[in-house]
Coordinates of C-alpha atoms in Angstrom, one line a residue:
M22 CA 129.4 89.2 -34.6
H23 CA 131.9 85.9 -33.9
L24 CA 133.7 83.6 -36.4
S25 CA 134.1 79.6 -35.9
E26 CA 136.4 77.4 -36.2
I27 CA 135.4 75.9 -39.8
E28 CA 135.0 78.8 -40.8
L29 CA 137.9 80.8 -39.8
K30 CA 139.8 77.9 -41.4
V31 CA 137.8 78.5 -44.4
L32 CA 138.8 82.1 -44.9
E33 CA 142.5 80.9 -44.5
Q34 CA 142.1 78.0 -47.5
I35 CA 140.7 81.1 -49.5
A36 CA 143.6 83.1 -48.9
Q37 CA 146.0 80.7 -50.3
G38 CA 144.0 80.1 -53.7
N39 CA 141.7 77.1 -52.5
T40 CA 138.1 78.7 -53.6
E41 CA 136.0 75.5 -54.4
I42 CA 134.8 73.2 -51.9
N43 CA 135.4 69.6 -52.9
K44 CA 139.1 71.0 -52.1
I45 CA 138.6 72.9 -49.8
A46 CA 137.3 70.1 -47.8
K47 CA 139.6 67.9 -48.4
E48 CA 142.2 69.6 -47.4
L49 CA 140.3 70.3 -44.2
H50 CA 139.2 66.4 -43.6
R51 CA 135.9 67.9 -43.2
D52 CA 132.9 66.7 -44.7
I53 CA 131.9 68.4 -47.6
S54 CA 127.7 69.1 -46.1
R55 CA 130.0 70.6 -43.4
I56 CA 131.6 73.8 -46.1
Y57 CA 127.9 74.9 -47.6
R58 CA 127.3 75.0 -44.0
A59 CA 130.2 77.3 -43.2
K60 CA 129.5 78.9 -46.4
D61 CA 126.1 79.8 -46.0
T62 CA 127.1 81.5 -42.6
L63 CA 130.0 83.2 -44.0
A64 CA 128.0 84.8 -46.0
N65 CA 125.4 85.9 -43.9
K66 CA 128.4 87.2 -42.5
S67 CA 129.3 89.4 -45.7
F68 CA 132.1 87.7 -45.8
L69 CA 131.6 85.5 -49.3
D70 CA 129.9 84.5 -52.3
L71 CA 130.0 81.6 -54.4
A72 CA 129.6 81.8 -58.2
D73 CA 129.8 77.8 -59.8
G74 CA 131.1 76.1 -56.4
T75 CA 134.1 78.5 -56.4
L76 CA 134.1 80.6 -53.3
I77 CA 134.6 84.4 -53.7
P78 CA 135.9 87.0 -50.9
K79 CA 134.2 90.0 -50.8
K80 CA 136.2 92.7 -51.5
T81 CA 135.6 95.3 -48.6
T82 CA 138.8 96.0 -46.2
H83 CA 138.5 94.2 -43.3
V84 CA 137.7 91.1 -45.2
T85 CA 140.6 92.2 -47.3
I86 CA 143.2 92.7 -44.4
L87 CA 141.7 89.0 -42.2
L88 CA 143.1 87.6 -45.5
Q89 CA 145.9 88.5 -45.8
L90 CA 146.0 87.9 -41.9
L91 CA 145.6 84.3 -41.9
T92 CA 147.8 84.3 -45.0
K93 CA 151.0 85.5 -43.0
Y94 CA 149.3 83.7 -39.6
P95 CA 147.5 80.7 -39.9
N96 CA 147.4 80.4 -36.3
I97 CA 145.9 82.8 -35.4
V98 CA 142.6 81.4 -36.0
G99 CA 141.6 80.3 -33.1
L100 CA 142.5 83.2 -30.6
L101 CA 140.1 85.0 -33.6
S102 CA 137.8 81.9 -33.3
R103 CA 134.6 82.1 -31.2
S104 CA 133.9 85.0 -28.8
G105 CA 138.0 86.5 -29.5
L106 CA 136.9 88.7 -32.5
T107 CA 134.0 90.5 -30.2
I108 CA 136.7 90.4 -27.5
L109 CA 139.6 92.2 -29.1
T110 CA 137.3 94.3 -30.7
A111 CA 136.4 95.6 -27.3
L112 CA 140.9 96.7 -26.5
L113 CA 140.9 98.7 -30.1
I114 CA 141.0 101.0 -26.4
P115 CA 142.3 100.3 -23.6
K116 CA 140.5 97.6 -20.5
T117 CA 140.1 96.3 -16.9
V118 CA 138.5 93.2 -17.6
S119 CA 135.1 93.8 -15.7
E120 CA 135.7 97.0 -18.1
I121 CA 135.4 94.2 -20.7
V122 CA 132.9 92.1 -19.7
K123 CA 130.0 95.6 -19.3
E124 CA 130.7 96.4 -23.0
T125 CA 130.9 92.6 -24.6
K126 CA 128.2 90.5 -21.8
L127 CA 131.1 87.6 -21.7
K128 CA 132.3 85.4 -18.7
K129 CA 135.4 87.1 -16.9
S130 CA 136.4 82.9 -17.9
I131 CA 136.2 83.2 -21.6
I132 CA 137.2 86.7 -21.5
Y133 CA 140.5 85.8 -19.7
R134 CA 141.3 82.3 -21.5
K135 CA 141.3 84.6 -24.3
I136 CA 143.3 87.5 -22.7
K137 CA 146.2 85.3 -22.4
Q138 CA 146.2 82.9 -26.3
A139 CA 146.3 86.9 -27.1
T140 CA 149.5 87.2 -24.4
I141 CA 151.2 84.4 -25.6
I142 CA 152.2 85.7 -29.3
S143 CA 152.6 89.3 -27.9
A144 CA 148.7 90.2 -29.8
V145 CA 147.5 92.3 -26.6
I146 CA 149.4 93.5 -23.4
K147 CA 148.9 96.1 -20.5
N148 CA 149.3 99.7 -20.2
E149 CA 150.7 101.8 -17.2
N150 CA 146.8 101.5 -16.1
Q151 CA 147.1 97.9 -15.6
Q152 CA 144.4 98.0 -18.6
Y153 CA 144.8 95.2 -22.0
V154 CA 144.4 96.7 -25.3
I155 CA 145.7 95.8 -28.6
N156 CA 149.8 95.9 -28.8
E157 CA 149.7 97.6 -32.1
K158 CA 154.4 98.4 -32.7
I159 CA 153.8 93.8 -33.4
W160 CA 150.9 93.0 -34.5
T161 CA 149.0 97.2 -36.8
D162 CA 148.1 94.2 -38.9
L163 CA 146.1 92.9 -36.4
K164 CA 144.7 96.2 -35.1
R165 CA 143.5 96.8 -38.6
F166 CA 141.3 94.6 -39.4
L167 CA 139.8 95.0 -36.2
E168 CA 139.0 99.1 -37.1
E169 CA 137.7 98.7 -40.5
Y170 CA 135.8 95.4 -38.9
K171 CA 133.7 97.5 -36.4
K172 CA 133.3 100.4 -38.7
F173 CA 131.4 97.6 -40.8
E174 CA 129.7 96.0 -38.0
E175 CA 128.8 99.5 -36.3
T176 CA 127.6 100.7 -40.2
T177 CA 126.1 97.6 -42.5
D178 CA 123.6 94.6 -41.6
S179 CA 121.9 91.9 -43.8
R180 CA 118.8 91.8 -41.8
I181 CA 118.5 95.5 -43.0
P182 CA 118.7 97.7 -46.2
A183 CA 121.9 99.2 -47.2
N184 CA 120.6 102.9 -46.6
S185 CA 119.6 102.7 -42.8
I186 CA 120.6 104.0 -39.7
I187 CA 122.2 101.5 -37.0
Y188 CA 121.6 102.9 -33.3
Y189 CA 122.2 99.5 -31.4
K190 CA 122.8 95.5 -32.9
N191 CA 123.5 92.1 -31.8
D192 CA 123.1 88.8 -33.2
K193 CA 119.0 88.8 -31.7
E194 CA 119.0 92.1 -32.9
I195 CA 118.3 95.5 -34.6
I196 CA 117.7 98.5 -33.7
F197 CA 117.1 100.8 -36.7
S198 CA 116.0 103.4 -38.9
N199 CA 114.7 104.2 -43.0
K200 CA 113.1 107.4 -44.2
E201 CA 111.2 103.5 -46.4
K202 CA 108.1 101.3 -45.0
L203 CA 110.1 97.6 -43.5
D204 CA 108.5 94.6 -42.7
A205 CA 109.8 95.2 -38.7
A206 CA 108.7 96.2 -35.8
H207 CA 108.3 100.1 -34.7
T208 CA 110.1 100.8 -32.2
G209 CA 111.5 104.5 -30.6
F210 CA 109.2 108.2 -30.6
S211 CA 108.7 106.4 -34.3
A212 CA 105.6 104.2 -31.4
Y213 CA 104.3 106.6 -29.3
N214 CA 101.3 106.7 -32.0
Q215 CA 100.3 103.7 -30.2
F216 CA 100.1 106.0 -27.3
S217 CA 98.2 108.8 -27.6
L218 CA 101.4 111.2 -28.9
K219 CA 101.8 111.5 -32.5
L220 CA 105.0 112.6 -33.8
L221 CA 105.6 114.0 -37.3
L222 CA 109.3 112.4 -37.8
P223 CA 112.0 112.2 -41.3
T224 CA 112.7 109.5 -40.5
I225 CA 110.9 105.6 -39.1
Y226 CA 112.4 104.0 -36.1
Y227 CA 111.9 100.6 -36.3
Y228 CA 113.5 97.1 -34.0
L229 CA 113.3 93.6 -35.9
P230 CA 112.9 91.0 -35.2
K231 CA 109.4 92.2 -35.4
K232 CA 106.9 91.4 -32.8
N233 CA 105.1 92.9 -30.4
L234 CA 107.0 95.6 -28.1
L235 CA 106.9 96.6 -24.9
K236 CA 105.9 100.3 -23.8
K237 CA 109.6 99.8 -21.1
D238 CA 110.4 98.6 -25.0
I239 CA 110.2 101.7 -26.7
F240 CA 110.7 103.8 -24.1
V241 CA 114.8 102.1 -24.0
H242 CA 114.9 102.4 -27.6

């Protein structure tokens, strides 16, 4: 998941107690329609809710820690925005740039740029193996946020029921299982009956977005 700069700035305003859309737009010098779009995106990403024109942060651990971070260090917005969150989360385990590229599928130039931003404020350091890693001695709260955010990302997604098990996902697709009949494409073992091999399974394996999957995709899933 990526968070844009405006989305983070909206969260920063909420962290400071400014929870009304009109006031946030005025404070950030942005058109109110832009704040509404950011609100909708943040709601879809499970960071906040809207009630009577007031933005209410979700009472989840990673959102709470993020708001605390934005209160203490508002300048961290630039580091976390766009691909920053993805890259920093990857660095919860020490990695080289090549290993980050492999995990995130991001370009080296983007990764080097974010690492440079992070090293300037000592949020990322190199270990004895010349791998980059989060500097938890100085940025304990940042590491805690990234850990909780990663747990949330791995177990929760607004596209599927809460009782599902997630096996893989990114912004474009998700593979999961659920015991209920859902409006999603069958994949993995649950699609074997398309090829004359019927299996009795305790759960159903699904793929979204719903589409006709190739045999090789089903096998990979």
